[in-house]
Amino acid sequence: QVQLVESGGGSVQSGGSLRLSCAASGTSFSRMCMGWFRQAPGQERELVAIIYTGGGYTYYADSVKGRFTISQDNAESTVYLRMNSLKPEDTAMYSCAAIPGVFWPGSCSRSSRDQYNFGGQGTQVTVSS
């Protein structure tokens, strides 16, 4: 059973930065699709970024491209989401999700949370103007 634990959320002012962490356990960290999603109150969940832990694939939603960076630390089995130049519209619950046992990076092109096998509880990000 894969377990995902997010951390790093908080409250910041517009223009500020945060780094979210998603620690994975219970499976091999290599060859996983790891996605960050966010959901604001009253809105649908949206994909923010994806990384293939085997290397060679990352994806960003247009709304965060150039401001957010997804990365990984294999030794810590952790995926990070560095968020810079935060805006009030980035306020949401951020959660990570995983698909283990993926052998082709292109298989990570999955935008719906329902396509991921495991997910975490989330961490709240609040950006004030």
mmCIF file of N, CA and C in Angstrom:
data_model
loop_
_atom_site.group_PDB
_atom_site.id
_atom_site.type_symbol
_atom_site.label_atom_id
_atom_site.label_comp_id
_atom_site.label_asym_id
_atom_site.label_seq_id
_atom_site.Cartn_x
_atom_site.Cartn_y
_atom_site.Cartn_z
ATOM 1 N N GLN A 1 0.844 -1.185 0.000
ATOM 2 C CA GLN A 1 0.000 0.000 0.000
ATOM 3 C C GLN A 1 0.886 1.244 0.000
ATOM 4 N N VAL A 2 0.668 2.095 -0.957
ATOM 5 C CA VAL A 2 1.434 3.330 -1.052
ATOM 6 C C VAL A 2 0.824 4.363 -0.124
ATOM 7 N N GLN A 3 1.684 5.014 0.636
ATOM 8 C CA GLN A 3 1.249 6.115 1.484
ATOM 9 C C GLN A 3 1.932 7.393 1.039
ATOM 10 N N LEU A 4 1.152 8.453 0.970
ATOM 11 C CA LEU A 4 1.652 9.760 0.563
ATOM 12 C C LEU A 4 1.315 10.765 1.655
ATOM 13 N N VAL A 5 2.315 11.509 2.086
ATOM 14 C CA VAL A 5 2.112 12.495 3.141
ATOM 15 C C VAL A 5 2.631 13.845 2.658
ATOM 16 N N GLU A 6 1.710 14.805 2.578
ATOM 17 C CA GLU A 6 2.085 16.137 2.142
ATOM 18 C C GLU A 6 2.409 17.021 3.338
ATOM 19 N N SER A 7 3.249 18.008 3.090
ATOM 20 C CA SER A 7 3.565 19.003 4.106
ATOM 21 C C SER A 7 4.058 20.254 3.406
ATOM 22 N N GLY A 8 4.185 21.326 4.177
ATOM 23 C CA GLY A 8 4.756 22.548 3.639
ATOM 24 C C GLY A 8 3.778 23.655 3.321
ATOM 25 N N GLY A 9 2.502 23.392 3.456
ATOM 26 C CA GLY A 9 1.525 24.429 3.188
ATOM 27 C C GLY A 9 1.559 25.508 4.257
ATOM 28 N N GLY A 10 0.830 26.576 4.001
ATOM 29 C CA GLY A 10 0.773 27.672 4.958
ATOM 30 C C GLY A 10 0.127 28.895 4.346
ATOM 31 N N SER A 11 0.284 29.997 5.056
ATOM 32 C CA SER A 11 -0.283 31.268 4.613
ATOM 33 C C SER A 11 0.842 32.215 4.244
ATOM 34 N N VAL A 12 0.748 32.795 3.058
ATOM 35 C CA VAL A 12 1.750 33.740 2.591
ATOM 36 C C VAL A 12 1.064 34.897 1.893
ATOM 37 N N GLN A 13 1.795 35.969 1.730
ATOM 38 C CA GLN A 13 1.272 37.108 0.997
ATOM 39 C C GLN A 13 1.540 36.934 -0.488
ATOM 40 N N SER A 14 0.772 37.632 -1.267
ATOM 41 C CA SER A 14 0.940 37.604 -2.716
ATOM 42 C C SER A 14 2.391 37.934 -3.075
ATOM 43 N N GLY A 15 2.941 37.143 -3.989
ATOM 44 C CA GLY A 15 4.335 37.298 -4.366
ATOM 45 C C GLY A 15 5.289 36.425 -3.592
ATOM 46 N N GLY A 16 4.794 35.800 -2.546
ATOM 47 C CA GLY A 16 5.634 34.957 -1.710
ATOM 48 C C GLY A 16 5.862 33.577 -2.302
ATOM 49 N N SER A 17 6.572 32.752 -1.538
ATOM 50 C CA SER A 17 6.936 31.420 -2.004
ATOM 51 C C SER A 17 6.665 30.376 -0.922
ATOM 52 N N LEU A 18 6.421 29.170 -1.373
ATOM 53 C CA LEU A 18 6.298 28.017 -0.501
ATOM 54 C C LEU A 18 6.872 26.810 -1.221
ATOM 55 N N ARG A 19 7.308 25.834 -0.446
ATOM 56 C CA ARG A 19 7.715 24.561 -1.025
ATOM 57 C C ARG A 19 6.920 23.453 -0.363
ATOM 58 N N LEU A 20 6.148 22.747 -1.162
ATOM 59 C CA LEU A 20 5.372 21.618 -0.680
ATOM 60 C C LEU A 20 6.169 20.337 -0.855
ATOM 61 N N SER A 21 5.969 19.407 0.059
ATOM 62 C CA SER A 21 6.625 18.105 -0.004
ATOM 63 C C SER A 21 5.585 17.003 -0.028
ATOM 64 N N CYS A 22 5.898 15.937 -0.733
ATOM 65 C CA CYS A 22 5.056 14.752 -0.772
ATOM 66 C C CYS A 22 5.974 13.553 -0.564
ATOM 67 N N ALA A 23 5.930 12.993 0.626
ATOM 68 C CA ALA A 23 6.775 11.853 0.968
ATOM 69 C C ALA A 23 6.035 10.557 0.683
ATOM 70 N N ALA A 24 6.667 9.693 -0.094
ATOM 71 C CA ALA A 24 6.042 8.432 -0.484
ATOM 72 C C ALA A 24 6.676 7.268 0.268
ATOM 73 N N SER A 25 5.869 6.297 0.617
ATOM 74 C CA SER A 25 6.362 5.087 1.259
ATOM 75 C C SER A 25 5.491 3.916 0.853
ATOM 76 N N GLY A 26 6.018 2.708 1.056
ATOM 77 C CA GLY A 26 5.242 1.521 0.775
ATOM 78 C C GLY A 26 5.455 0.921 -0.592
ATOM 79 N N THR A 27 6.283 1.568 -1.396
ATOM 80 C CA THR A 27 6.580 1.049 -2.724
ATOM 81 C C THR A 27 7.892 1.645 -3.210
ATOM 82 N N SER A 28 8.420 1.079 -4.268
ATOM 83 C CA SER A 28 9.619 1.654 -4.864
ATOM 84 C C SER A 28 9.329 3.035 -5.419
ATOM 85 N N PHE A 29 10.215 3.980 -5.094
ATOM 86 C CA PHE A 29 10.005 5.361 -5.531
ATOM 87 C C PHE A 29 10.294 5.520 -7.019
ATOM 88 N N SER A 30 11.089 4.636 -7.561
ATOM 89 C CA SER A 30 11.430 4.762 -8.977
ATOM 90 C C SER A 30 10.231 4.357 -9.837
ATOM 91 N N ARG A 31 10.179 4.950 -10.998
ATOM 92 C CA ARG A 31 9.166 4.591 -11.990
ATOM 93 C C ARG A 31 7.742 4.830 -11.503
ATOM 94 N N MET A 32 7.542 5.998 -10.924
ATOM 95 C CA MET A 32 6.205 6.408 -10.499
ATOM 96 C C MET A 32 5.816 7.701 -11.191
ATOM 97 N N CYS A 33 4.562 7.837 -11.510
ATOM 98 C CA CYS A 33 4.006 9.124 -11.900
ATOM 99 C C CYS A 33 3.518 9.781 -10.607
ATOM 100 N N MET A 34 4.011 10.984 -10.364
ATOM 101 C CA MET A 34 3.593 11.718 -9.172
ATOM 102 C C MET A 34 2.980 13.034 -9.631
ATOM 103 N N GLY A 35 1.761 13.262 -9.226
ATOM 104 C CA GLY A 35 1.076 14.479 -9.618
ATOM 105 C C GLY A 35 0.690 15.319 -8.428
ATOM 106 N N TRP A 36 0.726 16.622 -8.612
ATOM 107 C CA TRP A 36 0.182 17.572 -7.635
ATOM 108 C C TRP A 36 -1.132 18.113 -8.187
ATOM 109 N N PHE A 37 -2.143 18.084 -7.341
ATOM 110 C CA PHE A 37 -3.455 18.618 -7.681
ATOM 111 C C PHE A 37 -3.822 19.688 -6.659
ATOM 112 N N ARG A 38 -4.776 20.527 -7.014
ATOM 113 C CA ARG A 38 -5.281 21.503 -6.054
ATOM 114 C C ARG A 38 -6.778 21.679 -6.250
ATOM 115 N N GLN A 39 -7.427 22.028 -5.149
ATOM 116 C CA GLN A 39 -8.864 22.261 -5.189
ATOM 117 C C GLN A 39 -9.206 23.405 -4.269
ATOM 118 N N ALA A 40 -9.795 24.421 -4.839
ATOM 119 C CA ALA A 40 -10.268 25.565 -4.068
ATOM 120 C C ALA A 40 -11.740 25.352 -3.723
ATOM 121 N N PRO A 41 -12.219 25.975 -2.652
ATOM 122 C CA PRO A 41 -13.623 25.804 -2.270
ATOM 123 C C PRO A 41 -14.570 26.153 -3.406
ATOM 124 N N GLY A 42 -15.505 25.264 -3.674
ATOM 125 C CA GLY A 42 -16.490 25.510 -4.707
ATOM 126 C C GLY A 42 -16.005 25.300 -6.123
ATOM 127 N N GLN A 43 -14.774 24.862 -6.252
ATOM 128 C CA GLN A 43 -14.210 24.653 -7.589
ATOM 129 C C GLN A 43 -13.802 23.195 -7.771
ATOM 130 N N GLU A 44 -13.668 22.809 -9.025
ATOM 131 C CA GLU A 44 -13.231 21.455 -9.320
ATOM 132 C C GLU A 44 -11.736 21.315 -9.061
ATOM 133 N N ARG A 45 -11.343 20.075 -8.755
ATOM 134 C CA ARG A 45 -9.920 19.789 -8.580
ATOM 135 C C ARG A 45 -9.212 19.949 -9.916
ATOM 136 N N GLU A 46 -8.037 20.533 -9.885
ATOM 137 C CA GLU A 46 -7.284 20.708 -11.112
ATOM 138 C C GLU A 46 -5.850 20.205 -10.951
ATOM 139 N N LEU A 47 -5.327 19.711 -12.048
ATOM 140 C CA LEU A 47 -3.948 19.250 -12.082
ATOM 141 C C LEU A 47 -3.008 20.453 -12.098
ATOM 142 N N VAL A 48 -1.961 20.367 -11.295
ATOM 143 C CA VAL A 48 -0.983 21.446 -11.232
ATOM 144 C C VAL A 48 0.304 21.043 -11.955
ATOM 145 N N ALA A 49 0.843 19.874 -11.595
ATOM 146 C CA ALA A 49 2.123 19.456 -12.174
ATOM 147 C C ALA A 49 2.268 17.945 -12.028
ATOM 148 N N ILE A 50 3.104 17.375 -12.887
ATOM 149 C CA ILE A 50 3.384 15.937 -12.871
ATOM 150 C C ILE A 50 4.880 15.738 -13.049
ATOM 151 N N ILE A 51 5.392 14.696 -12.414
ATOM 152 C CA ILE A 51 6.770 14.291 -12.644
ATOM 153 C C ILE A 51 6.827 12.778 -12.712
ATOM 154 N N TYR A 52 7.688 12.274 -13.598
ATOM 155 C CA TYR A 52 7.949 10.847 -13.656
ATOM 156 C C TYR A 52 9.237 10.606 -12.887
ATOM 157 N N THR A 53 9.190 9.809 -11.836
ATOM 158 C CA THR A 53 10.358 9.658 -10.966
ATOM 159 C C THR A 53 11.481 8.858 -11.614
ATOM 160 N N GLY A 54 11.193 8.230 -12.745
ATOM 161 C CA GLY A 54 12.245 7.549 -13.491
ATOM 162 C C GLY A 54 13.015 8.483 -14.406
ATOM 163 N N GLY A 55 12.569 9.741 -14.458
ATOM 164 C CA GLY A 55 13.259 10.744 -15.256
ATOM 165 C C GLY A 55 12.663 10.936 -16.631
ATOM 166 N N GLY A 56 12.781 12.154 -17.144
ATOM 167 C CA GLY A 56 12.416 12.401 -18.525
ATOM 168 C C GLY A 56 11.036 12.940 -18.780
ATOM 169 N N TYR A 57 10.299 13.272 -17.732
ATOM 170 C CA TYR A 57 8.973 13.829 -17.975
ATOM 171 C C TYR A 57 8.532 14.709 -16.822
ATOM 172 N N THR A 58 8.163 15.925 -17.171
ATOM 173 C CA THR A 58 7.469 16.819 -16.261
ATOM 174 C C THR A 58 6.384 17.542 -17.048
ATOM 175 N N TYR A 59 5.382 17.978 -16.312
ATOM 176 C CA TYR A 59 4.267 18.703 -16.926
ATOM 177 C C TYR A 59 3.809 19.772 -15.958
ATOM 178 N N TYR A 60 3.403 20.919 -16.518
ATOM 179 C CA TYR A 60 2.855 21.999 -15.713
ATOM 180 C C TYR A 60 1.580 22.516 -16.352
ATOM 181 N N ALA A 61 0.613 22.818 -15.520
ATOM 182 C CA ALA A 61 -0.568 23.510 -16.008
ATOM 183 C C ALA A 61 -0.177 24.914 -16.440
ATOM 184 N N ASP A 62 -0.875 25.438 -17.426
ATOM 185 C CA ASP A 62 -0.553 26.774 -17.936
ATOM 186 C C ASP A 62 -0.610 27.824 -16.835
ATOM 187 N N SER A 63 -1.503 27.635 -15.881
ATOM 188 C CA SER A 63 -1.714 28.629 -14.830
ATOM 189 C C SER A 63 -0.518 28.753 -13.886
ATOM 190 N N VAL A 64 0.369 27.752 -13.869
ATOM 191 C CA VAL A 64 1.499 27.786 -12.942
ATOM 192 C C VAL A 64 2.837 27.750 -13.663
ATOM 193 N N LYS A 65 2.821 27.586 -14.960
ATOM 194 C CA LYS A 65 4.053 27.471 -15.737
ATOM 195 C C LYS A 65 4.922 28.721 -15.546
ATOM 196 N N GLY A 66 6.188 28.509 -15.254
ATOM 197 C CA GLY A 66 7.097 29.618 -15.019
ATOM 198 C C GLY A 66 7.149 30.074 -13.573
ATOM 199 N N ARG A 67 6.201 29.635 -12.764
ATOM 200 C CA ARG A 67 6.181 30.023 -11.341
ATOM 201 C C ARG A 67 6.417 28.826 -10.421
ATOM 202 N N PHE A 68 5.926 27.669 -10.814
ATOM 203 C CA PHE A 68 6.041 26.463 -9.988
ATOM 204 C C PHE A 68 7.074 25.522 -10.602
ATOM 205 N N THR A 69 7.769 24.776 -9.751
ATOM 206 C CA THR A 69 8.734 23.787 -10.206
ATOM 207 C C THR A 69 8.536 22.494 -9.432
ATOM 208 N N ILE A 70 8.371 21.406 -10.150
ATOM 209 C CA ILE A 70 8.254 20.099 -9.519
ATOM 210 C C ILE A 70 9.613 19.406 -9.591
ATOM 211 N N SER A 71 9.996 18.750 -8.496
ATOM 212 C CA SER A 71 11.283 18.070 -8.452
ATOM 213 C C SER A 71 11.184 16.871 -7.524
ATOM 214 N N GLN A 72 12.281 16.113 -7.454
ATOM 215 C CA GLN A 72 12.246 14.918 -6.625
ATOM 216 C C GLN A 72 13.575 14.723 -5.908
ATOM 217 N N ASP A 73 13.511 14.010 -4.799
ATOM 218 C CA ASP A 73 14.699 13.584 -4.063
ATOM 219 C C ASP A 73 14.572 12.082 -3.883
ATOM 220 N N ASN A 74 15.345 11.346 -4.657
ATOM 221 C CA ASN A 74 15.211 9.891 -4.615
ATOM 222 C C ASN A 74 15.607 9.312 -3.253
ATOM 223 N N ALA A 75 16.609 9.896 -2.638
ATOM 224 C CA ALA A 75 17.064 9.396 -1.340
ATOM 225 C C ALA A 75 15.987 9.540 -0.268
ATOM 226 N N GLU A 76 15.160 10.573 -0.418
ATOM 227 C CA GLU A 76 14.097 10.824 0.552
ATOM 228 C C GLU A 76 12.738 10.317 0.080
ATOM 229 N N SER A 77 12.696 9.760 -1.137
ATOM 230 C CA SER A 77 11.418 9.307 -1.724
ATOM 231 C C SER A 77 10.370 10.404 -1.635
ATOM 232 N N THR A 78 10.779 11.580 -2.017
ATOM 233 C CA THR A 78 9.928 12.752 -1.854
ATOM 234 C C THR A 78 9.878 13.555 -3.156
ATOM 235 N N VAL A 79 8.698 14.026 -3.455
ATOM 236 C CA VAL A 79 8.496 14.956 -4.565
ATOM 237 C C VAL A 79 8.171 16.322 -3.983
ATOM 238 N N TYR A 80 8.743 17.343 -4.579
ATOM 239 C CA TYR A 80 8.538 18.709 -4.107
ATOM 240 C C TYR A 80 7.795 19.531 -5.148
ATOM 241 N N LEU A 81 7.111 20.544 -4.669
ATOM 242 C CA LEU A 81 6.504 21.545 -5.538
ATOM 243 C C LEU A 81 6.923 22.904 -5.003
ATOM 244 N N ARG A 82 7.870 23.507 -5.699
ATOM 245 C CA ARG A 82 8.314 24.842 -5.331
ATOM 246 C C ARG A 82 7.386 25.846 -6.003
ATOM 247 N N MET A 83 6.788 26.710 -5.194
ATOM 248 C CA MET A 83 5.823 27.679 -5.705
ATOM 249 C C MET A 83 6.333 29.083 -5.454
ATOM 250 N N ASN A 84 6.628 29.790 -6.518
ATOM 251 C CA ASN A 84 7.093 31.172 -6.429
ATOM 252 C C ASN A 84 6.040 32.121 -6.984
ATOM 253 N N SER A 85 6.199 33.377 -6.683
ATOM 254 C CA SER A 85 5.282 34.418 -7.198
ATOM 255 C C SER A 85 3.825 34.021 -6.974
ATOM 256 N N LEU A 86 3.528 33.598 -5.786
ATOM 257 C CA LEU A 86 2.179 33.119 -5.494
ATOM 258 C C LEU A 86 1.147 34.230 -5.619
ATOM 259 N N LYS A 87 -0.031 33.839 -6.078
ATOM 260 C CA LYS A 87 -1.140 34.756 -6.283
ATOM 261 C C LYS A 87 -2.315 34.301 -5.425
ATOM 262 N N PRO A 88 -3.231 35.203 -5.109
ATOM 263 C CA PRO A 88 -4.416 34.799 -4.337
ATOM 264 C C PRO A 88 -5.179 33.649 -5.003
ATOM 265 N N GLU A 89 -5.173 33.603 -6.308
ATOM 266 C CA GLU A 89 -5.889 32.530 -7.004
ATOM 267 C C GLU A 89 -5.198 31.175 -6.882
ATOM 268 N N ASP A 90 -4.007 31.133 -6.301
ATOM 269 C CA ASP A 90 -3.348 29.860 -6.011
ATOM 270 C C ASP A 90 -3.848 29.246 -4.707
ATOM 271 N N THR A 91 -4.662 29.982 -3.967
ATOM 272 C CA THR A 91 -5.202 29.468 -2.713
ATOM 273 C C THR A 91 -6.032 28.223 -2.959
ATOM 274 N N ALA A 92 -5.684 27.145 -2.270
ATOM 275 C CA ALA A 92 -6.369 25.868 -2.464
ATOM 276 C C ALA A 92 -5.784 24.834 -1.522
ATOM 277 N N MET A 93 -6.456 23.680 -1.474
ATOM 278 C CA MET A 93 -5.893 22.507 -0.827
ATOM 279 C C MET A 93 -5.070 21.782 -1.883
ATOM 280 N N TYR A 94 -3.801 21.586 -1.601
ATOM 281 C CA TYR A 94 -2.909 20.912 -2.527
ATOM 282 C C TYR A 94 -2.683 19.480 -2.049
ATOM 283 N N SER A 95 -2.783 18.555 -2.977
ATOM 284 C CA SER A 95 -2.556 17.157 -2.628
ATOM 285 C C SER A 95 -1.745 16.478 -3.724
ATOM 286 N N CYS A 96 -1.035 15.437 -3.334
ATOM 287 C CA CYS A 96 -0.278 14.690 -4.318
ATOM 288 C C CYS A 96 -0.937 13.336 -4.551
ATOM 289 N N ALA A 97 -0.634 12.758 -5.691
ATOM 290 C CA ALA A 97 -1.185 11.466 -6.062
ATOM 291 C C ALA A 97 -0.134 10.679 -6.833
ATOM 292 N N ALA A 98 -0.275 9.366 -6.840
ATOM 293 C CA ALA A 98 0.771 8.525 -7.421
ATOM 294 C C ALA A 98 0.212 7.369 -8.220
ATOM 295 N N ILE A 99 0.967 7.041 -9.251
ATOM 296 C CA ILE A 99 0.735 5.816 -10.009
ATOM 297 C C ILE A 99 2.059 5.057 -9.974
ATOM 298 N N PRO A 100 2.164 3.949 -9.239
ATOM 299 C CA PRO A 100 3.426 3.205 -9.171
ATOM 300 C C PRO A 100 3.588 2.247 -10.341
ATOM 301 N N GLY A 101 4.815 1.782 -10.510
ATOM 302 C CA GLY A 101 5.077 0.738 -11.492
ATOM 303 C C GLY A 101 4.900 1.169 -12.923
ATOM 304 N N VAL A 102 5.296 2.403 -13.244
ATOM 305 C CA VAL A 102 5.164 2.924 -14.604
ATOM 306 C C VAL A 102 6.518 2.830 -15.307
ATOM 307 N N PHE A 103 6.546 2.252 -16.487
ATOM 308 C CA PHE A 103 7.820 2.021 -17.164
ATOM 309 C C PHE A 103 8.034 2.914 -18.374
ATOM 310 N N TRP A 104 7.037 3.678 -18.739
ATOM 311 C CA TRP A 104 7.160 4.598 -19.862
ATOM 312 C C TRP A 104 6.754 5.981 -19.411
ATOM 313 N N PRO A 105 7.639 6.972 -19.498
ATOM 314 C CA PRO A 105 7.308 8.320 -19.011
ATOM 315 C C PRO A 105 6.033 8.886 -19.613
ATOM 316 N N GLY A 106 5.777 8.586 -20.846
ATOM 317 C CA GLY A 106 4.580 9.109 -21.499
ATOM 318 C C GLY A 106 3.295 8.677 -20.834
ATOM 319 N N SER A 107 3.376 7.592 -20.073
ATOM 320 C CA SER A 107 2.180 7.123 -19.371
ATOM 321 C C SER A 107 1.752 8.079 -18.274
ATOM 322 N N CYS A 108 2.613 9.030 -17.919
ATOM 323 C CA CYS A 108 2.280 9.980 -16.861
ATOM 324 C C CYS A 108 1.408 11.123 -17.344
ATOM 325 N N SER A 109 1.102 11.152 -18.610
ATOM 326 C CA SER A 109 0.255 12.216 -19.127
ATOM 327 C C SER A 109 -1.190 11.945 -18.742
ATOM 328 N N ARG A 110 -1.491 12.125 -17.473
ATOM 329 C CA ARG A 110 -2.825 11.842 -16.933
ATOM 330 C C ARG A 110 -3.262 13.039 -16.094
ATOM 331 N N SER A 111 -4.355 13.662 -16.513
ATOM 332 C CA SER A 111 -4.769 14.911 -15.896
ATOM 333 C C SER A 111 -5.849 14.764 -14.838
ATOM 334 N N SER A 112 -6.465 13.593 -14.765
ATOM 335 C CA SER A 112 -7.549 13.400 -13.815
ATOM 336 C C SER A 112 -7.053 12.661 -12.575
ATOM 337 N N ARG A 113 -7.424 13.159 -11.419
ATOM 338 C CA ARG A 113 -7.057 12.511 -10.163
ATOM 339 C C ARG A 113 -7.562 11.075 -10.121
ATOM 340 N N ASP A 114 -8.645 10.794 -10.795
ATOM 341 C CA ASP A 114 -9.216 9.443 -10.808
ATOM 342 C C ASP A 114 -8.307 8.435 -11.497
ATOM 343 N N GLN A 115 -7.366 8.928 -12.280
ATOM 344 C CA GLN A 115 -6.451 8.044 -12.982
ATOM 345 C C GLN A 115 -5.261 7.639 -12.117
ATOM 346 N N TYR A 116 -5.156 8.191 -10.940
ATOM 347 C CA TYR A 116 -4.054 7.882 -10.041
ATOM 348 C C TYR A 116 -4.536 6.873 -9.001
ATOM 349 N N ASN A 117 -3.627 5.973 -8.610
ATOM 350 C CA ASN A 117 -4.011 4.888 -7.716
ATOM 351 C C ASN A 117 -4.055 5.299 -6.245
ATOM 352 N N PHE A 118 -3.181 6.224 -5.870
ATOM 353 C CA PHE A 118 -3.063 6.600 -4.468
ATOM 354 C C PHE A 118 -2.991 8.113 -4.326
ATOM 355 N N GLY A 119 -3.464 8.604 -3.189
ATOM 356 C CA GLY A 119 -3.428 10.030 -2.944
ATOM 357 C C GLY A 119 -3.219 10.339 -1.482
ATOM 358 N N GLY A 120 -2.753 11.563 -1.206
ATOM 359 C CA GLY A 120 -2.564 11.997 0.164
ATOM 360 C C GLY A 120 -3.728 12.837 0.656
ATOM 361 N N GLN A 121 -3.598 13.301 1.895
ATOM 362 C CA GLN A 121 -4.678 14.058 2.520
ATOM 363 C C GLN A 121 -4.670 15.525 2.134
ATOM 364 N N GLY A 122 -3.517 16.021 1.749
ATOM 365 C CA GLY A 122 -3.444 17.394 1.299
ATOM 366 C C GLY A 122 -2.850 18.343 2.319
ATOM 367 N N THR A 123 -2.447 19.508 1.827
ATOM 368 C CA THR A 123 -1.923 20.575 2.667
ATOM 369 C C THR A 123 -2.463 21.898 2.134
ATOM 370 N N GLN A 124 -2.913 22.739 3.031
ATOM 371 C CA GLN A 124 -3.597 23.972 2.638
ATOM 372 C C GLN A 124 -2.592 25.074 2.316
ATOM 373 N N VAL A 125 -2.853 25.751 1.214
ATOM 374 C CA VAL A 125 -2.073 26.927 0.818
ATOM 375 C C VAL A 125 -3.026 28.106 0.723
ATOM 376 N N THR A 126 -2.711 29.163 1.443
ATOM 377 C CA THR A 126 -3.536 30.369 1.425
ATOM 378 C C THR A 126 -2.655 31.553 1.074
ATOM 379 N N VAL A 127 -3.039 32.269 0.027
ATOM 380 C CA VAL A 127 -2.281 33.426 -0.432
ATOM 381 C C VAL A 127 -3.153 34.668 -0.290
ATOM 382 N N SER A 128 -2.696 35.613 0.478
ATOM 383 C CA SER A 128 -3.462 36.831 0.701
ATOM 384 C C SER A 128 -2.913 37.972 -0.141
ATOM 385 N N SER A 129 -3.808 38.868 -0.517
ATOM 386 C CA SER A 129 -3.398 39.987 -1.384
ATOM 387 C C SER A 129 -2.882 41.149 -0.564
#
